């Protein structure tokens, strides 16, 4: 039975209350995906050998990927961290029976700061690193990781509209649905790869490699490129290893809406949690 920690420091309305509320129940993925559409590119190998390791997912949503890491990758302990009350509750209801999986209801940066040198691997899949200031979250991750610890994350390489990413560290307001049903906004950091690289190096990490996963979309889906980074806490330097994954397609890059579908409901993937 997993442990549950409920020490949330998140304030304000839960902008994730409606996300995933109508989705199917417990999911059992056959592998770990990092790309937007969850179907191509590298998998769990980016995390390295997790046997006996202590791992945290930042912005874990309902925890299905953290459950996979705990159940299939032999990690000793996996913390599924999310500041959303709704997501935390869904995760507990679906996966709290997974051995070694702990659900943590907490702001990710605060939790990391409060647990120095406690983790071997930290990862985020369109999670907290998309929706928290990286200038706060990255140094917190460096504090929580043991020397030589690993950080892996995936994030949008461009806006869903097709607009290019930011060339400096600043967020954009994207639409979302508030708990009472009204339309609201939330901040998302969509940054260029060079910006992410500078932030990582500034806040205590050596970049091991950066990947770009290109998916042109299928059956009317918008093309989406995903940026991946794998980094280690500084204890030496290494040259980045760049990879690129792409599926063939014929189609023109087109805009995809951020946040809201045509019917006004949040896109399940547009808001980041998986």
PDB file of C-alpha atoms in Angstrom:
ATOM      1  CA  UNK A   1       0.000   0.000   0.000  1.00  0.00           C
ATOM      2  CA  UNK A   2       1.400   3.375  -0.901  1.00  0.00           C
ATOM      3  CA  UNK A   3       1.930   6.140   1.585  1.00  0.00           C
ATOM      4  CA  UNK A   4       0.087   9.433   1.225  1.00  0.00           C
ATOM      5  CA  UNK A   5       1.487  12.833   2.116  1.00  0.00           C
ATOM      6  CA  UNK A   6      -0.914  15.789   2.169  1.00  0.00           C
ATOM      7  CA  UNK A   7       0.975  18.947   2.955  1.00  0.00           C
ATOM      8  CA  UNK A   8      -0.025  21.085  -0.001  1.00  0.00           C
ATOM      9  CA  UNK A   9       1.202  24.660  -0.103  1.00  0.00           C
ATOM     10  CA  UNK A  10      -0.684  25.436  -3.308  1.00  0.00           C
ATOM     11  CA  UNK A  11      -3.033  28.374  -2.994  1.00  0.00           C
ATOM     12  CA  UNK A  12      -5.901  29.672  -5.075  1.00  0.00           C
ATOM     13  CA  UNK A  13      -8.426  27.711  -7.144  1.00  0.00           C
ATOM     14  CA  UNK A  14      -7.501  24.262  -8.405  1.00  0.00           C
ATOM     15  CA  UNK A  15      -7.057  24.813 -12.136  1.00  0.00           C
ATOM     16  CA  UNK A  16      -6.722  21.063 -12.664  1.00  0.00           C
ATOM     17  CA  UNK A  17     -10.047  20.120 -11.093  1.00  0.00           C
ATOM     18  CA  UNK A  18     -11.757  19.370 -14.409  1.00  0.00           C
ATOM     19  CA  UNK A  19      -8.744  17.860 -16.128  1.00  0.00           C
ATOM     20  CA  UNK A  20      -9.195  14.115 -16.510  1.00  0.00           C
ATOM     21  CA  UNK A  21     -12.451  14.083 -14.535  1.00  0.00           C
ATOM     22  CA  UNK A  22     -14.303  12.274 -17.324  1.00  0.00           C
ATOM     23  CA  UNK A  23     -11.390  10.100 -18.445  1.00  0.00           C
ATOM     24  CA  UNK A  24     -11.257   6.335 -18.227  1.00  0.00           C
ATOM     25  CA  UNK A  25     -10.198   4.682 -15.018  1.00  0.00           C
ATOM     26  CA  UNK A  26      -6.989   2.915 -14.176  1.00  0.00           C
ATOM     27  CA  UNK A  27      -4.461   2.778 -17.009  1.00  0.00           C
ATOM     28  CA  UNK A  28      -1.712   0.213 -17.503  1.00  0.00           C
ATOM     29  CA  UNK A  29       0.773   1.538 -20.073  1.00  0.00           C
ATOM     30  CA  UNK A  30       3.068  -0.962 -21.755  1.00  0.00           C
ATOM     31  CA  UNK A  31       5.961   1.516 -21.758  1.00  0.00           C
ATOM     32  CA  UNK A  32       6.918   5.030 -20.724  1.00  0.00           C
ATOM     33  CA  UNK A  33       6.471   7.772 -23.322  1.00  0.00           C
ATOM     34  CA  UNK A  34       7.822  11.327 -23.301  1.00  0.00           C
ATOM     35  CA  UNK A  35       6.260  12.712 -26.476  1.00  0.00           C
ATOM     36  CA  UNK A  36       3.039  14.734 -26.685  1.00  0.00           C
ATOM     37  CA  UNK A  37       0.892  12.047 -28.279  1.00  0.00           C
ATOM     38  CA  UNK A  38       2.463   9.288 -26.178  1.00  0.00           C
ATOM     39  CA  UNK A  39       3.456   6.965 -29.012  1.00  0.00           C
ATOM     40  CA  UNK A  40       6.972   7.571 -30.429  1.00  0.00           C
ATOM     41  CA  UNK A  41      10.515   8.333 -29.398  1.00  0.00           C
ATOM     42  CA  UNK A  42      12.603   7.094 -26.485  1.00  0.00           C
ATOM     43  CA  UNK A  43      11.190   5.424 -23.402  1.00  0.00           C
ATOM     44  CA  UNK A  44      12.245   4.498 -19.896  1.00  0.00           C
ATOM     45  CA  UNK A  45      15.890   4.155 -20.950  1.00  0.00           C
ATOM     46  CA  UNK A  46      16.240   7.918 -20.469  1.00  0.00           C
ATOM     47  CA  UNK A  47      15.819   7.381 -16.728  1.00  0.00           C
ATOM     48  CA  UNK A  48      18.640   4.852 -16.527  1.00  0.00           C
ATOM     49  CA  UNK A  49      18.612   1.776 -14.303  1.00  0.00           C
ATOM     50  CA  UNK A  50      16.188   2.533 -11.474  1.00  0.00           C
ATOM     51  CA  UNK A  51      16.719  -0.657  -9.500  1.00  0.00           C
ATOM     52  CA  UNK A  52      16.784   0.317  -5.834  1.00  0.00           C
ATOM     53  CA  UNK A  53      16.608   4.028  -6.662  1.00  0.00           C
ATOM     54  CA  UNK A  54      14.459   6.772  -5.156  1.00  0.00           C
ATOM     55  CA  UNK A  55      12.516   8.646  -7.830  1.00  0.00           C
ATOM     56  CA  UNK A  56      10.092  11.584  -8.005  1.00  0.00           C
ATOM     57  CA  UNK A  57       7.706  12.676 -10.757  1.00  0.00           C
ATOM     58  CA  UNK A  58       6.989  16.419 -10.713  1.00  0.00           C
ATOM     59  CA  UNK A  59       3.418  17.237 -11.694  1.00  0.00           C
ATOM     60  CA  UNK A  60       2.383  13.590 -11.720  1.00  0.00           C
ATOM     61  CA  UNK A  61      -1.313  14.198 -12.393  1.00  0.00           C
ATOM     62  CA  UNK A  62      -3.292  11.053 -11.605  1.00  0.00           C
ATOM     63  CA  UNK A  63      -0.039   9.136 -11.226  1.00  0.00           C
ATOM     64  CA  UNK A  64      -0.358   6.513 -13.931  1.00  0.00           C
ATOM     65  CA  UNK A  65       3.177   7.036 -15.222  1.00  0.00           C
ATOM     66  CA  UNK A  66       4.599   7.059 -11.708  1.00  0.00           C
ATOM     67  CA  UNK A  67       2.697   3.810 -11.101  1.00  0.00           C
ATOM     68  CA  UNK A  68       4.399   2.309 -14.148  1.00  0.00           C
ATOM     69  CA  UNK A  69       7.820   3.406 -12.891  1.00  0.00           C
ATOM     70  CA  UNK A  70       7.144   1.896  -9.463  1.00  0.00           C
ATOM     71  CA  UNK A  71       5.667  -1.365 -10.749  1.00  0.00           C
ATOM     72  CA  UNK A  72       7.767  -2.089 -13.833  1.00  0.00           C
ATOM     73  CA  UNK A  73      11.140  -0.370 -13.421  1.00  0.00           C
ATOM     74  CA  UNK A  74      12.022  -1.746  -9.975  1.00  0.00           C
ATOM     75  CA  UNK A  75      12.516   1.622  -8.288  1.00  0.00           C
ATOM     76  CA  UNK A  76      12.690   1.305  -4.522  1.00  0.00           C
ATOM     77  CA  UNK A  77      10.371   4.256  -3.994  1.00  0.00           C
ATOM     78  CA  UNK A  78       8.531   6.636  -6.316  1.00  0.00           C
ATOM     79  CA  UNK A  79       6.999   9.937  -5.203  1.00  0.00           C
ATOM     80  CA  UNK A  80       4.123  11.178  -7.371  1.00  0.00           C
ATOM     81  CA  UNK A  81       4.074  14.893  -6.538  1.00  0.00           C
ATOM     82  CA  UNK A  82       1.209  17.166  -7.546  1.00  0.00           C
ATOM     83  CA  UNK A  83      -0.177  20.364  -6.035  1.00  0.00           C
ATOM     84  CA  UNK A  84      -3.690  19.772  -7.413  1.00  0.00           C
ATOM     85  CA  UNK A  85      -6.143  18.433  -4.849  1.00  0.00           C
ATOM     86  CA  UNK A  86      -8.249  16.870  -7.604  1.00  0.00           C
ATOM     87  CA  UNK A  87      -5.328  15.138  -9.309  1.00  0.00           C
ATOM     88  CA  UNK A  88      -3.915  13.929  -6.000  1.00  0.00           C
ATOM     89  CA  UNK A  89      -7.283  12.446  -5.034  1.00  0.00           C
ATOM     90  CA  UNK A  90      -7.704  10.717  -8.399  1.00  0.00           C
ATOM     91  CA  UNK A  91      -4.238   9.248  -8.164  1.00  0.00           C
ATOM     92  CA  UNK A  92      -4.874   7.833  -4.721  1.00  0.00           C
ATOM     93  CA  UNK A  93      -8.158   6.315  -5.837  1.00  0.00           C
ATOM     94  CA  UNK A  94      -6.573   4.662  -8.868  1.00  0.00           C
ATOM     95  CA  UNK A  95      -3.075   3.612  -7.845  1.00  0.00           C
ATOM     96  CA  UNK A  96      -2.480   3.803  -4.117  1.00  0.00           C
ATOM     97  CA  UNK A  97      -2.229   0.000  -3.986  1.00  0.00           C
ATOM     98  CA  UNK A  98       0.974   0.015  -6.084  1.00  0.00           C
ATOM     99  CA  UNK A  99       3.900  -1.032  -3.859  1.00  0.00           C
ATOM    100  CA  UNK A 100       6.549   1.645  -3.453  1.00  0.00           C
ATOM    101  CA  UNK A 101       4.397   4.460  -4.860  1.00  0.00           C
ATOM    102  CA  UNK A 102       3.846   7.462  -2.573  1.00  0.00           C
ATOM    103  CA  UNK A 103       1.393  10.227  -3.467  1.00  0.00           C
ATOM    104  CA  UNK A 104       2.512  13.666  -2.302  1.00  0.00           C
ATOM    105  CA  UNK A 105       0.070  16.608  -2.296  1.00  0.00           C
ATOM    106  CA  UNK A 106       2.558  19.449  -2.351  1.00  0.00           C
ATOM    107  CA  UNK A 107       4.031  22.210  -4.444  1.00  0.00           C
ATOM    108  CA  UNK A 108       6.900  20.511  -6.277  1.00  0.00           C
ATOM    109  CA  UNK A 109       9.546  23.165  -5.608  1.00  0.00           C
ATOM    110  CA  UNK A 110       8.651  23.336  -1.915  1.00  0.00           C
ATOM    111  CA  UNK A 111       8.810  19.570  -1.520  1.00  0.00           C
ATOM    112  CA  UNK A 112      12.173  19.356  -3.251  1.00  0.00           C
ATOM    113  CA  UNK A 113      13.666  22.153  -1.141  1.00  0.00           C
ATOM    114  CA  UNK A 114      12.481  20.433   2.027  1.00  0.00           C
ATOM    115  CA  UNK A 115      14.073  17.092   1.092  1.00  0.00           C
ATOM    116  CA  UNK A 116      17.728  17.787   0.230  1.00  0.00           C
ATOM    117  CA  UNK A 117      19.882  14.970  -1.177  1.00  0.00           C
ATOM    118  CA  UNK A 118      16.992  12.513  -0.939  1.00  0.00           C
ATOM    119  CA  UNK A 119      16.425  11.545  -4.586  1.00  0.00           C
ATOM    120  CA  UNK A 120      18.365   9.728  -7.289  1.00  0.00           C
ATOM    121  CA  UNK A 121      16.150  10.599 -10.258  1.00  0.00           C
ATOM    122  CA  UNK A 122      13.590  13.354 -10.877  1.00  0.00           C
ATOM    123  CA  UNK A 123      11.442  13.520 -14.001  1.00  0.00           C
ATOM    124  CA  UNK A 124       8.573  15.534 -15.483  1.00  0.00           C
ATOM    125  CA  UNK A 125       6.424  14.681 -18.523  1.00  0.00           C
ATOM    126  CA  UNK A 126       4.642  17.907 -19.520  1.00  0.00           C
ATOM    127  CA  UNK A 127       4.273  18.368 -15.786  1.00  0.00           C
ATOM    128  CA  UNK A 128       5.546  20.800 -13.177  1.00  0.00           C
ATOM    129  CA  UNK A 129       8.411  22.055 -15.341  1.00  0.00           C
ATOM    130  CA  UNK A 130       5.811  23.302 -17.820  1.00  0.00           C
ATOM    131  CA  UNK A 131       3.699  25.079 -15.216  1.00  0.00           C
ATOM    132  CA  UNK A 132       6.189  26.320 -12.606  1.00  0.00           C
ATOM    133  CA  UNK A 133       8.896  28.938 -12.866  1.00  0.00           C
ATOM    134  CA  UNK A 134      12.007  26.939 -13.851  1.00  0.00           C
ATOM    135  CA  UNK A 135      14.176  29.496 -12.080  1.00  0.00           C
ATOM    136  CA  UNK A 136      12.592  28.240  -8.861  1.00  0.00           C
ATOM    137  CA  UNK A 137      11.989  24.595  -9.701  1.00  0.00           C
ATOM    138  CA  UNK A 138      15.362  23.726 -11.244  1.00  0.00           C
ATOM    139  CA  UNK A 139      17.504  24.858  -8.282  1.00  0.00           C
ATOM    140  CA  UNK A 140      15.075  23.057  -5.977  1.00  0.00           C
ATOM    141  CA  UNK A 141      15.548  19.869  -7.992  1.00  0.00           C
ATOM    142  CA  UNK A 142      19.322  20.272  -7.774  1.00  0.00           C
ATOM    143  CA  UNK A 143      19.017  20.501  -3.982  1.00  0.00           C
ATOM    144  CA  UNK A 144      16.856  17.371  -3.730  1.00  0.00           C
ATOM    145  CA  UNK A 145      19.026  15.222  -5.989  1.00  0.00           C
ATOM    146  CA  UNK A 146      22.049  13.398  -4.659  1.00  0.00           C
ATOM    147  CA  UNK A 147      25.434  14.184  -6.275  1.00  0.00           C
ATOM    148  CA  UNK A 148      25.327  12.963  -9.859  1.00  0.00           C
ATOM    149  CA  UNK A 149      21.545  12.593  -9.694  1.00  0.00           C
ATOM    150  CA  UNK A 150      19.501  12.635 -12.890  1.00  0.00           C
ATOM    151  CA  UNK A 151      16.815  15.031 -14.126  1.00  0.00           C
ATOM    152  CA  UNK A 152      14.770  14.100 -17.212  1.00  0.00           C
ATOM    153  CA  UNK A 153      11.896  16.126 -18.612  1.00  0.00           C
ATOM    154  CA  UNK A 154       9.774  16.641 -21.706  1.00  0.00           C
ATOM    155  CA  UNK A 155       8.138  19.912 -22.682  1.00  0.00           C
ATOM    156  CA  UNK A 156       6.593  21.586 -25.716  1.00  0.00           C
ATOM    157  CA  UNK A 157       9.109  22.693 -28.342  1.00  0.00           C
ATOM    158  CA  UNK A 158       6.626  25.314 -29.587  1.00  0.00           C
ATOM    159  CA  UNK A 159       3.173  26.610 -28.720  1.00  0.00           C
ATOM    160  CA  UNK A 160       0.211  24.459 -29.732  1.00  0.00           C
ATOM    161  CA  UNK A 161      -0.791  27.261 -32.098  1.00  0.00           C
ATOM    162  CA  UNK A 162       2.434  26.658 -34.004  1.00  0.00           C
ATOM    163  CA  UNK A 163       4.017  29.849 -32.671  1.00  0.00           C
ATOM    164  CA  UNK A 164       7.729  29.551 -31.825  1.00  0.00           C
ATOM    165  CA  UNK A 165       8.903  29.132 -28.227  1.00  0.00           C
ATOM    166  CA  UNK A 166      10.115  31.984 -26.063  1.00  0.00           C
ATOM    167  CA  UNK A 167      13.717  33.099 -26.428  1.00  0.00           C
ATOM    168  CA  UNK A 168      13.947  34.086 -22.764  1.00  0.00           C
ATOM    169  CA  UNK A 169      12.572  32.633 -19.551  1.00  0.00           C
ATOM    170  CA  UNK A 170       9.042  33.986 -19.394  1.00  0.00           C
ATOM    171  CA  UNK A 171       5.613  32.324 -19.250  1.00  0.00           C
ATOM    172  CA  UNK A 172       2.509  32.822 -21.335  1.00  0.00           C
ATOM    173  CA  UNK A 173      -1.076  32.769 -20.132  1.00  0.00           C
ATOM    174  CA  UNK A 174      -3.042  29.876 -21.618  1.00  0.00           C
ATOM    175  CA  UNK A 175      -6.783  29.294 -21.240  1.00  0.00           C
ATOM    176  CA  UNK A 176      -8.195  26.811 -18.775  1.00  0.00           C
ATOM    177  CA  UNK A 177     -11.463  26.091 -17.008  1.00  0.00           C
ATOM    178  CA  UNK A 178     -11.807  27.138 -13.394  1.00  0.00           C
ATOM    179  CA  UNK A 179     -13.454  24.920 -10.747  1.00  0.00           C
ATOM    180  CA  UNK A 180     -16.738  26.844 -11.062  1.00  0.00           C
ATOM    181  CA  UNK A 181     -16.785  26.345 -14.833  1.00  0.00           C
ATOM    182  CA  UNK A 182     -15.705  29.862 -15.783  1.00  0.00           C
ATOM    183  CA  UNK A 183     -12.911  30.368 -18.281  1.00  0.00           C
ATOM    184  CA  UNK A 184      -9.632  31.427 -16.733  1.00  0.00           C
ATOM    185  CA  UNK A 185      -5.924  31.338 -17.458  1.00  0.00           C
ATOM    186  CA  UNK A 186      -2.837  29.609 -16.168  1.00  0.00           C
ATOM    187  CA  UNK A 187       0.847  30.156 -16.842  1.00  0.00           C
ATOM    188  CA  UNK A 188       2.883  27.822 -19.026  1.00  0.00           C
ATOM    189  CA  UNK A 189       6.593  28.041 -19.849  1.00  0.00           C
ATOM    190  CA  UNK A 190       7.201  27.192 -23.528  1.00  0.00           C
ATOM    191  CA  UNK A 191      10.909  27.867 -23.971  1.00  0.00           C
ATOM    192  CA  UNK A 192      13.443  27.317 -26.726  1.00  0.00           C
ATOM    193  CA  UNK A 193      15.968  24.512 -26.273  1.00  0.00           C
ATOM    194  CA  UNK A 194      18.833  26.982 -25.866  1.00  0.00           C
ATOM    195  CA  UNK A 195      16.938  28.716 -23.046  1.00  0.00           C
ATOM    196  CA  UNK A 196      16.405  25.414 -21.249  1.00  0.00           C
ATOM    197  CA  UNK A 197      20.066  24.532 -21.667  1.00  0.00           C
ATOM    198  CA  UNK A 198      21.171  27.844 -20.151  1.00  0.00           C
ATOM    199  CA  UNK A 199      18.739  27.439 -17.250  1.00  0.00           C
ATOM    200  CA  UNK A 200      19.963  23.931 -16.516  1.00  0.00           C
ATOM    201  CA  UNK A 201      23.603  24.973 -16.516  1.00  0.00           C
ATOM    202  CA  UNK A 202      22.847  28.054 -14.415  1.00  0.00           C
ATOM    203  CA  UNK A 203      21.020  26.070 -11.755  1.00  0.00           C
ATOM    204  CA  UNK A 204      23.401  23.231 -11.047  1.00  0.00           C
ATOM    205  CA  UNK A 205      23.108  20.752 -13.918  1.00  0.00           C
ATOM    206  CA  UNK A 206      25.306  19.395 -16.682  1.00  0.00           C
ATOM    207  CA  UNK A 207      23.312  18.589 -19.816  1.00  0.00           C
ATOM    208  CA  UNK A 208      23.880  14.986 -20.883  1.00  0.00           C
ATOM    209  CA  UNK A 209      21.747  15.172 -23.998  1.00  0.00           C
ATOM    210  CA  UNK A 210      18.798  16.953 -25.552  1.00  0.00           C
ATOM    211  CA  UNK A 211      16.331  15.296 -27.899  1.00  0.00           C
ATOM    212  CA  UNK A 212      13.640  16.564 -30.237  1.00  0.00           C
ATOM    213  CA  UNK A 213      10.678  14.300 -30.965  1.00  0.00           C
ATOM    214  CA  UNK A 214       8.798  15.400 -34.078  1.00  0.00           C
ATOM    215  CA  UNK A 215       5.263  14.092 -34.617  1.00  0.00           C
ATOM    216  CA  UNK A 216       3.413  15.484 -37.662  1.00  0.00           C
ATOM    217  CA  UNK A 217       0.075  14.273 -36.340  1.00  0.00           C
ATOM    218  CA  UNK A 218      -2.377  11.723 -37.653  1.00  0.00           C
ATOM    219  CA  UNK A 219      -5.996  11.938 -38.762  1.00  0.00           C
ATOM    220  CA  UNK A 220      -6.282  15.684 -38.361  1.00  0.00           C
ATOM    221  CA  UNK A 221      -4.091  16.005 -35.283  1.00  0.00           C
ATOM    222  CA  UNK A 222      -1.902  19.086 -35.063  1.00  0.00           C
ATOM    223  CA  UNK A 223       1.843  18.558 -35.550  1.00  0.00           C
ATOM    224  CA  UNK A 224       3.673  18.730 -32.236  1.00  0.00           C
ATOM    225  CA  UNK A 225       7.383  18.741 -31.447  1.00  0.00           C
ATOM    226  CA  UNK A 226       8.549  17.724 -27.993  1.00  0.00           C
ATOM    227  CA  UNK A 227      11.805  18.855 -26.398  1.00  0.00           C
ATOM    228  CA  UNK A 228      13.555  16.347 -24.137  1.00  0.00           C
ATOM    229  CA  UNK A 229      16.452  16.957 -21.791  1.00  0.00           C
ATOM    230  CA  UNK A 230      18.490  14.636 -19.627  1.00  0.00           C
ATOM    231  CA  UNK A 231      20.834  16.291 -17.151  1.00  0.00           C
ATOM    232  CA  UNK A 232      22.866  15.443 -14.066  1.00  0.00           C
ATOM    233  CA  UNK A 233      23.699  17.471 -11.022  1.00  0.00           C
ATOM    234  CA  UNK A 234      27.118  19.009 -11.486  1.00  0.00           C
ATOM    235  CA  UNK A 235      30.177  17.009 -10.585  1.00  0.00           C
ATOM    236  CA  UNK A 236      32.054  17.417 -13.868  1.00  0.00           C
ATOM    237  CA  UNK A 237      31.250  18.449 -17.410  1.00  0.00           C
ATOM    238  CA  UNK A 238      30.157  16.571 -20.499  1.00  0.00           C
ATOM    239  CA  UNK A 239      29.294  17.455 -24.060  1.00  0.00           C
ATOM    240  CA  UNK A 240      25.572  17.256 -24.868  1.00  0.00           C
ATOM    241  CA  UNK A 241      24.529  14.399 -27.111  1.00  0.00           C
ATOM    242  CA  UNK A 242      21.795  15.470 -29.526  1.00  0.00           C
ATOM    243  CA  UNK A 243      19.282  13.027 -30.938  1.00  0.00           C
ATOM    244  CA  UNK A 244      16.203  13.433 -33.117  1.00  0.00           C
ATOM    245  CA  UNK A 245      13.193  11.161 -33.452  1.00  0.00           C
ATOM    246  CA  UNK A 246      10.683  11.634 -36.248  1.00  0.00           C
ATOM    247  CA  UNK A 247       7.821   9.737 -37.826  1.00  0.00           C
ATOM    248  CA  UNK A 248       7.312  10.196 -41.550  1.00  0.00           C
ATOM    249  CA  UNK A 249       4.408  12.247 -42.808  1.00  0.00           C
ATOM    250  CA  UNK A 250       3.326  14.425 -45.605  1.00  0.00           C
ATOM    251  CA  UNK A 251       1.419  17.411 -44.273  1.00  0.00           C
ATOM    252  CA  UNK A 252       2.018  20.986 -43.542  1.00  0.00           C
ATOM    253  CA  UNK A 253       2.727  22.225 -40.038  1.00  0.00           C
ATOM    254  CA  UNK A 254      -0.514  23.725 -38.795  1.00  0.00           C
ATOM    255  CA  UNK A 255      -1.680  25.492 -35.699  1.00  0.00           C
ATOM    256  CA  UNK A 256      -3.135  23.585 -32.803  1.00  0.00           C
ATOM    257  CA  UNK A 257      -5.072  25.333 -30.060  1.00  0.00           C
ATOM    258  CA  UNK A 258      -3.601  25.701 -26.613  1.00  0.00           C
ATOM    259  CA  UNK A 259      -5.811  24.838 -23.726  1.00  0.00           C
ATOM    260  CA  UNK A 260      -9.340  24.672 -25.076  1.00  0.00           C
ATOM    261  CA  UNK A 261     -11.009  22.490 -27.660  1.00  0.00           C
ATOM    262  CA  UNK A 262     -13.620  23.812 -30.072  1.00  0.00           C
ATOM    263  CA  UNK A 263     -16.363  23.004 -27.564  1.00  0.00           C
ATOM    264  CA  UNK A 264     -14.616  25.035 -24.872  1.00  0.00           C
ATOM    265  CA  UNK A 265     -13.464  22.011 -22.891  1.00  0.00           C
ATOM    266  CA  UNK A 266      -9.801  21.629 -21.965  1.00  0.00           C
ATOM    267  CA  UNK A 267      -7.775  19.416 -24.285  1.00  0.00           C
ATOM    268  CA  UNK A 268      -6.664  16.404 -22.262  1.00  0.00           C
ATOM    269  CA  UNK A 269      -3.036  16.886 -23.372  1.00  0.00           C
ATOM    270  CA  UNK A 270      -3.089  20.615 -23.947  1.00  0.00           C
ATOM    271  CA  UNK A 271      -2.779  21.259 -20.247  1.00  0.00           C
ATOM    272  CA  UNK A 272       0.170  19.017 -19.736  1.00  0.00           C
ATOM    273  CA  UNK A 273      -0.612  16.431 -17.075  1.00  0.00           C
ATOM    274  CA  UNK A 274      -0.784  12.903 -18.378  1.00  0.00           C
TER     275      UNK A 274
END
